[in-house]
PDB file of C-alpha atoms in Angstrom:
ATOM      1  CA  UNK A 145      54.494  82.480 104.311  1.00 58.00           C
ATOM      2  CA  UNK A 146      53.638  81.127 100.900  1.00 69.00           C
ATOM      3  CA  UNK A 147      52.144  77.672 100.866  1.00 67.00           C
ATOM      4  CA  UNK A 148      51.045  75.677  97.846  1.00 68.00           C
ATOM      5  CA  UNK A 149      47.288  75.375  98.065  1.00 65.00           C
ATOM      6  CA  UNK A 150      45.223  72.877  96.106  1.00 65.00           C
ATOM      7  CA  UNK A 151      41.766  74.199  95.390  1.00 59.00           C
ATOM      8  CA  UNK A 152      39.398  71.421  94.442  1.00 57.00           C
ATOM      9  CA  UNK A 153      36.644  72.356  92.056  1.00 52.00           C
ATOM     10  CA  UNK A 154      38.558  75.380  90.769  1.00 49.00           C
ATOM     11  CA  UNK A 155      36.568  75.108  87.548  1.00 55.00           C
ATOM     12  CA  UNK A 156      33.406  75.850  89.518  1.00 64.00           C
ATOM     13  CA  UNK A 157      32.075  79.361  90.115  1.00 68.00           C
ATOM     14  CA  UNK A 158      32.928  79.480  93.819  1.00 69.00           C
ATOM     15  CA  UNK A 159      36.206  77.605  93.432  1.00 69.00           C
ATOM     16  CA  UNK A 160      37.302  80.042  90.735  1.00 74.00           C
ATOM     17  CA  UNK A 161      36.840  83.055  92.999  1.00 77.00           C
ATOM     18  CA  UNK A 162      38.462  81.292  95.947  1.00 78.00           C
ATOM     19  CA  UNK A 163      41.503  80.450  93.822  1.00 75.00           C
ATOM     20  CA  UNK A 164      41.670  83.997  92.456  1.00 81.00           C
ATOM     21  CA  UNK A 165      41.534  85.450  95.969  1.00 85.00           C
ATOM     22  CA  UNK A 166      44.252  83.100  97.260  1.00 79.00           C
ATOM     23  CA  UNK A 167      46.483  83.968  94.302  1.00 82.00           C
ATOM     24  CA  UNK A 168      45.878  87.654  94.958  1.00 87.00           C
ATOM     25  CA  UNK A 169      47.032  87.124  98.543  1.00 83.00           C
ATOM     26  CA  UNK A 170      50.333  85.719  97.287  1.00 79.00           C
ATOM     27  CA  UNK A 171      49.724  81.984  97.506  1.00 65.00           C
ATOM     28  CA  UNK A 172      50.946  79.675  94.786  1.00 58.00           C
TER      29      UNK A 172
END
């Protein structure tokens, strides 16, 4: 199931890697 996920602080170091991992898992 693909759910739109809003990652707050995506510009931060941790947020960037979290967003990259979620995108790699197929999330939008």
